[in-house]
Each structure stands twice: as C-alpha cells, then as structure tokens.
C-alpha cells in the first residue's frame, strides 16, 4: 500500500526505535492505550504484546481494513476508523473506569490541533507519548529566554509536564520526511492552580503578550489590570519593569492572574 502524503503517512520503520518507544512508555497489562494513527500497526503490535488494551484510531479506510485483518486474533486490540480530532474521547471511553495513556506518531500538519484536542480531556488522560517534528517538540518544552518559547509552550506547560525523551533521525521513517523527529512524553497535571474563568483570562493575556513579543510586558498589561495590581505583581515576584513576555515563566503569568 502506497503511503498517502495527504494523511501525513511517514511510517516509522526502524525496529530499534520502535522498541525504544515502547520501552519508554513503560507498559503493563492494566494500561488502557489510545493509539493515534496506527498506520500499518507495527507499534500497535508491540503495545499489544505487553497485554495492555489498545484502542487504535486510524482515519485511513484502507489501513483500517489492513489493521482489522492483522489484529483479528488479538483480543486486546480494537481498531477504530475515525478522525481523532472528531472523537469525543470522554464519551467514547466512558465505559472504561481508568485513565488513558496516549501513544502516537502523529502527522506534522495536525500536531497542534491534536495536542489541543487531547488537553481538552485532561481528566481522562494520564500520559501522552508522541513522535513529533523536532522543531515543534522544542517549542513545547521551551523555557523562558529561548527563541522557541511562546504562547504554545505556556499553554502546554500549564496542563502538562513535557519532556524530550530522545530524537529520531528522519531516515528512520518511510518515506523519509524533510526533518528529524523527537519522541516526547507529556505527563498530564492532575491539579491546576486556576479555575476555568481564570484559565480563560490567563490564555488571553498570554496570547496578547506574545503577539507583541518585543513590547515590555508592563505596557501590554496596562490595558488589562489596574496599575496598583501591576506594581504589586512586579514587586512581589521580583520582576524587572522592563521584562518582555519571552522572559516571563508560565508560573509568573499564573501569579499575575491570581493577584488580579
Ligand atoms: N504509527 C504509524 C507508524 O509509526 O509508522 C503511522 C504514523 S504516520 C506518521 C500517521 C498516521 O496517522 C497515518 O497512519 C495516518 O493515516 C494517520 N492519521 C492522519 N490523520 C489522522 C486523523 N485525523 N485521525 C486519525 N489518524 C490519522
């Protein structure tokens, strides 16, 4: 079957890397795995061998047929023909009491919407293991002061603890993509410091702040907070009045919202 470029089909063909991914997912028989884009089912097969239960969501009808055939005798593998972005994870898995581990080598062009989609189900998911474009992974784990740090880093780091596990050369895939990849682990945070209303405000402020990266934070914030609150914030958290958003940590953005 020829890989479909339009569906981001770059199959991971290096057996050592496949095994390394599985080792790092630390699987056991009680795990409930949601696999995104199983492709030809090579990672799926390794997950299945751990005796974990796998729900593999694949959009491509041809691959689904192949996968259903391949796993016909596996009691712990379910192939779901669906677009992951349209799958209501909470509703679909409501019959399962446990929380999910997500595993996926996902298409680059929908990496952002997939992550945003998964985060919506933060109370149903414990871990996310993703193979992503290296540059994209760098943005996710970026810390203040680096050029990759931005509103997306803050968004992901608010909900999860992301960690680069290892990089993967582009030659490990077929067809060979233009760029290298990274295998990333994200641990979903169980407790969050803000309520939903505050979170909405937090992300609004972060978006606006980073859309004016070169502007001093205090000037951007002036429109949204009373001056006395802003002064308290800069003083209490020992921040320079000339600090720019790219040097402000997610913790400090959270502190600002808590003060307001
Ligand atoms: N897991 C396989 C591997 O590692 O070789 C395939 C990875 S390939 C990069 C991405 C897979 O995601 C393809 O099988 C593709 O058909 C599937 N896919 C693309 N868009 C999808 C979507 N919206 N929902 C579910 N699967 C999707």
mmCIF file of C-alpha atoms and ligand atoms in Angstrom:
data_model
loop_
_atom_site.group_PDB
_atom_site.id
_atom_site.type_symbol
_atom_site.label_atom_id
_atom_site.label_comp_id
_atom_site.label_asym_id
_atom_site.label_seq_id
_atom_site.Cartn_x
_atom_site.Cartn_y
_atom_site.Cartn_z
ATOM 1 C CA UNK A 1 0.000 0.000 0.000
ATOM 2 C CA UNK A 2 1.492 3.350 -1.030
ATOM 3 C CA UNK A 3 1.845 5.914 1.792
ATOM 4 C CA UNK A 4 -0.606 8.808 1.459
ATOM 5 C CA UNK A 5 1.218 12.094 1.801
ATOM 6 C CA UNK A 6 -2.017 13.977 2.372
ATOM 7 C CA UNK A 7 -2.583 11.974 5.591
ATOM 8 C CA UNK A 8 0.967 12.548 6.816
ATOM 9 C CA UNK A 9 1.898 8.901 6.365
ATOM 10 C CA UNK A 10 5.593 8.628 7.204
ATOM 11 C CA UNK A 11 5.875 5.192 8.716
ATOM 12 C CA UNK A 12 8.432 4.522 11.417
ATOM 13 C CA UNK A 13 10.345 1.570 10.005
ATOM 14 C CA UNK A 14 13.397 1.398 12.316
ATOM 15 C CA UNK A 15 12.794 -1.600 14.601
ATOM 16 C CA UNK A 16 15.191 -0.399 17.298
ATOM 17 C CA UNK A 17 13.415 2.926 17.563
ATOM 18 C CA UNK A 18 10.029 1.194 17.667
ATOM 19 C CA UNK A 19 11.283 -0.907 20.602
ATOM 20 C CA UNK A 20 12.834 2.118 22.309
ATOM 21 C CA UNK A 21 9.494 3.940 22.131
ATOM 22 C CA UNK A 22 7.678 1.012 23.697
ATOM 23 C CA UNK A 23 10.272 0.664 26.460
ATOM 24 C CA UNK A 24 9.813 4.318 27.359
ATOM 25 C CA UNK A 25 6.027 4.003 27.536
ATOM 26 C CA UNK A 26 6.526 1.662 30.490
ATOM 27 C CA UNK A 27 3.528 -0.501 29.591
ATOM 28 C CA UNK A 28 1.736 -3.047 31.715
ATOM 29 C CA UNK A 29 -1.318 -5.232 31.322
ATOM 30 C CA UNK A 30 -3.618 -2.801 33.144
ATOM 31 C CA UNK A 31 -2.862 0.078 30.787
ATOM 32 C CA UNK A 32 -5.552 1.462 28.518
ATOM 33 C CA UNK A 33 -3.868 2.767 25.398
ATOM 34 C CA UNK A 34 -5.309 5.175 22.891
ATOM 35 C CA UNK A 35 -3.074 4.960 19.844
ATOM 36 C CA UNK A 36 -3.390 7.778 17.332
ATOM 37 C CA UNK A 37 -2.667 6.865 13.708
ATOM 38 C CA UNK A 38 -1.506 3.237 13.995
ATOM 39 C CA UNK A 39 -0.631 3.178 10.295
ATOM 40 C CA UNK A 40 0.490 -0.335 9.408
ATOM 41 C CA UNK A 41 0.264 -1.414 13.038
ATOM 42 C CA UNK A 42 3.914 -2.018 13.902
ATOM 43 C CA UNK A 43 3.874 -0.032 17.130
ATOM 44 C CA UNK A 44 0.368 -1.375 17.794
ATOM 45 C CA UNK A 45 1.731 -4.898 17.684
ATOM 46 C CA UNK A 46 4.441 -4.104 20.221
ATOM 47 C CA UNK A 47 1.884 -2.449 22.518
ATOM 48 C CA UNK A 48 -0.393 -5.473 22.185
ATOM 49 C CA UNK A 49 2.460 -7.790 23.243
ATOM 50 C CA UNK A 50 2.569 -6.022 26.618
ATOM 51 C CA UNK A 51 -1.024 -7.220 27.126
ATOM 52 C CA UNK A 52 -2.235 -3.644 27.556
ATOM 53 C CA UNK A 53 -5.590 -2.901 25.945
ATOM 54 C CA UNK A 54 -5.181 -0.861 22.750
ATOM 55 C CA UNK A 55 -7.773 1.327 21.078
ATOM 56 C CA UNK A 56 -6.175 2.396 17.807
ATOM 57 C CA UNK A 57 -7.774 5.298 15.946
ATOM 58 C CA UNK A 58 -6.940 5.455 12.240
ATOM 59 C CA UNK A 59 -8.553 7.754 9.682
ATOM 60 C CA UNK A 60 -7.461 5.858 6.559
ATOM 61 C CA UNK A 61 -10.037 3.312 5.460
ATOM 62 C CA UNK A 62 -7.515 1.178 3.536
ATOM 63 C CA UNK A 63 -5.216 0.977 6.567
ATOM 64 C CA UNK A 64 -8.170 0.178 8.827
ATOM 65 C CA UNK A 65 -9.011 -2.816 6.647
ATOM 66 C CA UNK A 66 -5.398 -3.989 6.810
ATOM 67 C CA UNK A 67 -5.271 -3.448 10.585
ATOM 68 C CA UNK A 68 -8.529 -5.274 11.278
ATOM 69 C CA UNK A 69 -7.147 -8.221 9.347
ATOM 70 C CA UNK A 70 -3.777 -8.114 11.082
ATOM 71 C CA UNK A 71 -5.262 -7.980 14.599
ATOM 72 C CA UNK A 72 -8.231 -10.267 14.067
ATOM 73 C CA UNK A 73 -6.943 -12.741 16.658
ATOM 74 C CA UNK A 74 -5.893 -10.162 19.235
ATOM 75 C CA UNK A 75 -8.474 -9.811 21.993
ATOM 76 C CA UNK A 76 -6.768 -6.698 23.388
ATOM 77 C CA UNK A 77 -6.735 -4.621 20.166
ATOM 78 C CA UNK A 78 -9.668 -2.564 18.883
ATOM 79 C CA UNK A 79 -9.352 -0.711 15.586
ATOM 80 C CA UNK A 80 -11.472 2.426 15.356
ATOM 81 C CA UNK A 81 -11.998 4.077 11.988
ATOM 82 C CA UNK A 82 -12.224 7.747 12.940
ATOM 83 C CA UNK A 83 -10.672 11.174 12.736
ATOM 84 C CA UNK A 84 -9.027 11.668 16.147
ATOM 85 C CA UNK A 85 -9.942 15.362 16.055
ATOM 86 C CA UNK A 86 -13.629 14.466 15.897
ATOM 87 C CA UNK A 87 -13.532 11.758 18.539
ATOM 88 C CA UNK A 88 -15.135 12.742 21.832
ATOM 89 C CA UNK A 89 -12.654 10.845 23.993
ATOM 90 C CA UNK A 90 -14.588 11.244 27.228
ATOM 91 C CA UNK A 91 -17.829 9.981 25.745
ATOM 92 C CA UNK A 92 -16.215 7.219 23.684
ATOM 93 C CA UNK A 93 -14.315 5.798 26.657
ATOM 94 C CA UNK A 94 -16.983 6.461 29.279
ATOM 95 C CA UNK A 95 -17.436 2.688 29.714
ATOM 96 C CA UNK A 96 -13.811 2.403 30.898
ATOM 97 C CA UNK A 97 -13.246 3.454 34.508
ATOM 98 C CA UNK A 98 -9.484 4.066 34.160
ATOM 99 C CA UNK A 99 -7.431 6.817 32.616
ATOM 100 C CA UNK A 100 -5.696 6.559 29.258
ATOM 101 C CA UNK A 101 -2.137 6.575 28.008
ATOM 102 C CA UNK A 102 -1.997 8.104 24.548
ATOM 103 C CA UNK A 103 0.669 6.955 22.098
ATOM 104 C CA UNK A 104 1.117 8.295 18.597
ATOM 105 C CA UNK A 105 3.442 9.076 15.771
ATOM 106 C CA UNK A 106 1.239 11.855 14.541
ATOM 107 C CA UNK A 107 1.109 13.794 11.268
ATOM 108 C CA UNK A 108 3.009 17.061 11.490
ATOM 109 C CA UNK A 109 0.327 19.188 9.904
ATOM 110 C CA UNK A 110 -2.220 18.413 12.657
ATOM 111 C CA UNK A 111 0.117 18.183 15.646
ATOM 112 C CA UNK A 112 -1.176 21.415 17.215
ATOM 113 C CA UNK A 113 -4.903 20.568 16.933
ATOM 114 C CA UNK A 114 -4.238 17.030 18.181
ATOM 115 C CA UNK A 115 -2.483 18.315 21.302
ATOM 116 C CA UNK A 116 -5.211 20.894 21.929
ATOM 117 C CA UNK A 117 -7.809 18.159 21.477
ATOM 118 C CA UNK A 118 -6.078 15.801 23.936
ATOM 119 C CA UNK A 119 -5.723 18.522 26.535
ATOM 120 C CA UNK A 120 -9.496 19.043 26.497
ATOM 121 C CA UNK A 121 -9.716 15.548 28.005
ATOM 122 C CA UNK A 122 -7.163 16.167 30.755
ATOM 123 C CA UNK A 123 -9.342 14.364 33.294
ATOM 124 C CA UNK A 124 -9.377 11.154 31.215
ATOM 125 C CA UNK A 125 -5.708 11.064 30.158
ATOM 126 C CA UNK A 126 -2.625 10.462 32.325
ATOM 127 C CA UNK A 127 0.255 10.323 29.844
ATOM 128 C CA UNK A 128 0.823 11.333 26.240
ATOM 129 C CA UNK A 129 3.744 9.873 24.267
ATOM 130 C CA UNK A 130 4.194 11.498 20.901
ATOM 131 C CA UNK A 131 6.605 11.366 17.997
ATOM 132 C CA UNK A 132 6.669 14.892 16.616
ATOM 133 C CA UNK A 133 8.636 17.143 14.347
ATOM 134 C CA UNK A 134 11.802 18.098 16.290
ATOM 135 C CA UNK A 135 11.291 21.849 15.949
ATOM 136 C CA UNK A 136 7.734 21.536 17.212
ATOM 137 C CA UNK A 137 8.872 19.486 20.230
ATOM 138 C CA UNK A 138 11.428 22.200 21.024
ATOM 139 C CA UNK A 139 8.624 24.776 21.177
ATOM 140 C CA UNK A 140 6.664 22.590 23.567
ATOM 141 C CA UNK A 141 9.478 22.184 26.123
ATOM 142 C CA UNK A 142 11.000 25.654 25.638
ATOM 143 C CA UNK A 143 11.835 27.686 28.725
ATOM 144 C CA UNK A 144 11.737 31.494 29.083
ATOM 145 C CA UNK A 145 14.599 33.259 27.360
ATOM 146 C CA UNK A 146 14.864 30.838 24.432
ATOM 147 C CA UNK A 147 13.758 31.761 20.939
ATOM 148 C CA UNK A 148 11.332 28.822 20.787
ATOM 149 C CA UNK A 149 9.461 29.939 23.915
ATOM 150 C CA UNK A 150 5.999 31.304 23.190
ATOM 151 C CA UNK A 151 2.292 31.108 23.936
ATOM 152 C CA UNK A 152 2.110 27.472 22.821
ATOM 153 C CA UNK A 153 4.898 26.482 25.255
ATOM 154 C CA UNK A 154 2.940 28.197 28.046
ATOM 155 C CA UNK A 155 -0.323 26.522 27.062
ATOM 156 C CA UNK A 156 1.190 23.025 27.036
ATOM 157 C CA UNK A 157 3.260 23.579 30.189
ATOM 158 C CA UNK A 158 0.190 24.793 32.057
ATOM 159 C CA UNK A 159 -1.589 21.486 31.522
ATOM 160 C CA UNK A 160 1.311 19.041 31.300
ATOM 161 C CA UNK A 161 4.919 18.347 32.218
ATOM 162 C CA UNK A 162 6.582 17.800 28.846
ATOM 163 C CA UNK A 163 9.954 16.086 28.466
ATOM 164 C CA UNK A 164 12.088 15.236 25.449
ATOM 165 C CA UNK A 165 12.942 11.537 25.678
ATOM 166 C CA UNK A 166 15.069 11.159 22.532
ATOM 167 C CA UNK A 167 15.464 12.445 18.994
ATOM 168 C CA UNK A 168 14.805 10.304 15.917
ATOM 169 C CA UNK A 169 16.645 10.731 12.612
ATOM 170 C CA UNK A 170 14.444 11.304 9.581
ATOM 171 C CA UNK A 171 15.995 8.250 7.907
ATOM 172 C CA UNK A 172 14.127 6.030 10.392
ATOM 173 C CA UNK A 173 10.901 6.795 8.515
ATOM 174 C CA UNK A 174 9.483 5.763 5.158
ATOM 175 C CA UNK A 175 9.062 7.833 3.098
ATOM 176 C CA UNK A 176 11.888 9.948 4.545
ATOM 177 C CA UNK A 177 10.420 13.287 5.713
ATOM 178 C CA UNK A 178 12.226 16.624 5.386
ATOM 179 C CA UNK A 179 13.029 16.945 9.088
ATOM 180 C CA UNK A 180 14.090 14.922 12.137
ATOM 181 C CA UNK A 181 11.652 13.979 14.889
ATOM 182 C CA UNK A 182 11.569 13.824 18.669
ATOM 183 C CA UNK A 183 9.900 11.363 20.985
ATOM 184 C CA UNK A 184 8.224 13.348 23.730
ATOM 185 C CA UNK A 185 6.487 12.435 26.985
ATOM 186 C CA UNK A 186 3.828 14.669 28.481
ATOM 187 C CA UNK A 187 2.509 13.949 31.955
ATOM 188 C CA UNK A 188 -0.939 15.420 32.421
ATOM 189 C CA UNK A 189 -1.116 17.526 35.598
ATOM 190 C CA UNK A 190 -3.827 16.301 37.946
ATOM 191 C CA UNK A 191 -4.200 19.604 39.797
ATOM 192 C CA UNK A 192 -4.264 23.029 38.208
ATOM 193 C CA UNK A 193 -3.754 26.295 40.082
ATOM 194 C CA UNK A 194 -6.579 28.296 38.447
ATOM 195 C CA UNK A 195 -10.301 27.856 37.881
ATOM 196 C CA UNK A 196 -11.801 27.804 34.373
ATOM 197 C CA UNK A 197 -12.620 31.520 34.300
ATOM 198 C CA UNK A 198 -9.091 32.413 35.391
ATOM 199 C CA UNK A 199 -7.650 29.995 32.811
ATOM 200 C CA UNK A 200 -9.566 31.770 30.067
ATOM 201 C CA UNK A 201 -8.081 35.064 31.202
ATOM 202 C CA UNK A 202 -4.602 33.531 31.524
ATOM 203 C CA UNK A 203 -4.529 32.319 27.928
ATOM 204 C CA UNK A 204 -5.995 35.558 26.635
ATOM 205 C CA UNK A 205 -3.251 37.549 28.358
ATOM 206 C CA UNK A 206 -0.538 35.139 27.200
ATOM 207 C CA UNK A 207 -1.760 35.289 23.592
ATOM 208 C CA UNK A 208 -1.820 39.067 23.595
ATOM 209 C CA UNK A 209 1.550 39.347 25.358
ATOM 210 C CA UNK A 210 3.305 37.078 22.844
ATOM 211 C CA UNK A 211 1.647 38.762 19.865
ATOM 212 C CA UNK A 212 3.709 41.789 20.949
ATOM 213 C CA UNK A 213 6.898 39.933 21.875
ATOM 214 C CA UNK A 214 9.191 42.937 21.677
ATOM 215 C CA UNK A 215 6.968 45.168 23.794
ATOM 216 C CA UNK A 216 7.638 45.433 27.520
ATOM 217 C CA UNK A 217 5.153 43.296 29.432
ATOM 218 C CA UNK A 218 4.093 46.120 31.730
ATOM 219 C CA UNK A 219 2.935 48.193 28.732
ATOM 220 C CA UNK A 220 0.874 45.327 27.322
ATOM 221 C CA UNK A 221 -0.685 44.563 30.690
ATOM 222 C CA UNK A 222 -1.648 48.147 31.482
ATOM 223 C CA UNK A 223 -4.801 47.793 29.395
ATOM 224 C CA UNK A 224 -5.988 44.772 31.359
ATOM 225 C CA UNK A 225 -5.025 45.369 35.004
ATOM 226 C CA UNK A 226 -5.183 48.327 37.407
ATOM 227 C CA UNK A 227 -1.819 49.956 37.990
ATOM 228 C CA UNK A 228 -1.661 49.100 41.702
ATOM 229 C CA UNK A 229 -2.148 45.393 40.926
ATOM 230 C CA UNK A 230 0.571 45.533 38.299
ATOM 231 C CA UNK A 231 3.001 47.214 40.665
ATOM 232 C CA UNK A 232 2.284 44.605 43.340
ATOM 233 C CA UNK A 233 2.884 41.866 40.772
ATOM 234 C CA UNK A 234 6.264 43.206 39.614
ATOM 235 C CA UNK A 235 7.409 43.899 43.164
ATOM 236 C CA UNK A 236 6.152 40.725 44.800
ATOM 237 C CA UNK A 237 7.667 38.442 42.190
ATOM 238 C CA UNK A 238 10.818 40.475 41.798
ATOM 239 C CA UNK A 239 10.344 41.083 38.076
ATOM 240 C CA UNK A 240 12.081 43.876 36.209
ATOM 241 C CA UNK A 241 9.720 46.581 34.928
ATOM 242 C CA UNK A 242 11.380 46.227 31.529
ATOM 243 C CA UNK A 243 10.822 42.464 31.245
ATOM 244 C CA UNK A 244 9.456 41.190 27.916
ATOM 245 C CA UNK A 245 6.969 38.335 27.582
ATOM 246 C CA UNK A 246 9.612 35.919 26.242
ATOM 247 C CA UNK A 247 11.351 36.077 29.645
ATOM 248 C CA UNK A 248 8.238 35.505 31.747
ATOM 249 C CA UNK A 249 7.604 31.978 33.010
ATOM 250 C CA UNK A 250 4.173 30.328 32.974
ATOM 251 C CA UNK A 251 4.346 30.374 36.798
ATOM 252 C CA UNK A 252 4.618 34.166 36.734
ATOM 253 C CA UNK A 253 1.708 34.513 34.307
ATOM 254 C CA UNK A 254 -0.283 32.343 36.742
ATOM 255 C CA UNK A 255 0.799 34.548 39.678
ATOM 256 C CA UNK A 256 -0.411 37.589 37.791
ATOM 257 C CA UNK A 257 -3.862 36.102 37.240
ATOM 258 C CA UNK A 258 -4.075 35.015 40.887
ATOM 259 C CA UNK A 259 -3.352 38.570 42.026
ATOM 260 C CA UNK A 260 -5.949 40.150 39.759
HETATM 261 N N1 LIG B 1 2.013 4.805 13.723
HETATM 262 C C1 LIG B 1 2.480 4.561 12.381
HETATM 263 C C2 LIG B 1 3.980 4.499 12.392
HETATM 264 O O1 LIG B 1 4.578 4.951 13.381
HETATM 265 O O2 LIG B 1 4.566 4.026 11.420
HETATM 266 C C3 LIG B 1 1.999 5.601 11.377
HETATM 267 C C4 LIG B 1 2.418 7.018 11.639
HETATM 268 S S1 LIG B 1 2.004 8.153 10.352
HETATM 269 C C5 LIG B 1 3.156 9.454 10.712
HETATM 270 C C6 LIG B 1 0.499 8.933 10.880
HETATM 271 C C7 LIG B 1 -0.758 8.068 10.841
HETATM 272 O O3 LIG B 1 -1.877 8.861 11.285
HETATM 273 C C8 LIG B 1 -1.129 7.559 9.454
HETATM 274 O O4 LIG B 1 -1.448 6.196 9.525
HETATM 275 C C9 LIG B 1 -2.361 8.382 9.065
HETATM 276 O O5 LIG B 1 -3.222 7.724 8.174
HETATM 277 C C10 LIG B 1 -2.981 8.633 10.423
HETATM 278 N N2 LIG B 1 -3.833 9.846 10.510
HETATM 279 C C11 LIG B 1 -3.699 11.011 9.815
HETATM 280 N N3 LIG B 1 -4.628 11.887 10.193
HETATM 281 C C12 LIG B 1 -5.380 11.281 11.158
HETATM 282 C C13 LIG B 1 -6.515 11.680 11.932
HETATM 283 N N4 LIG B 1 -7.035 12.899 11.806
HETATM 284 N N5 LIG B 1 -7.046 10.808 12.814
HETATM 285 C C14 LIG B 1 -6.504 9.548 12.949
HETATM 286 N N6 LIG B 1 -5.446 9.127 12.245
HETATM 287 C C15 LIG B 1 -4.878 9.969 11.356
#
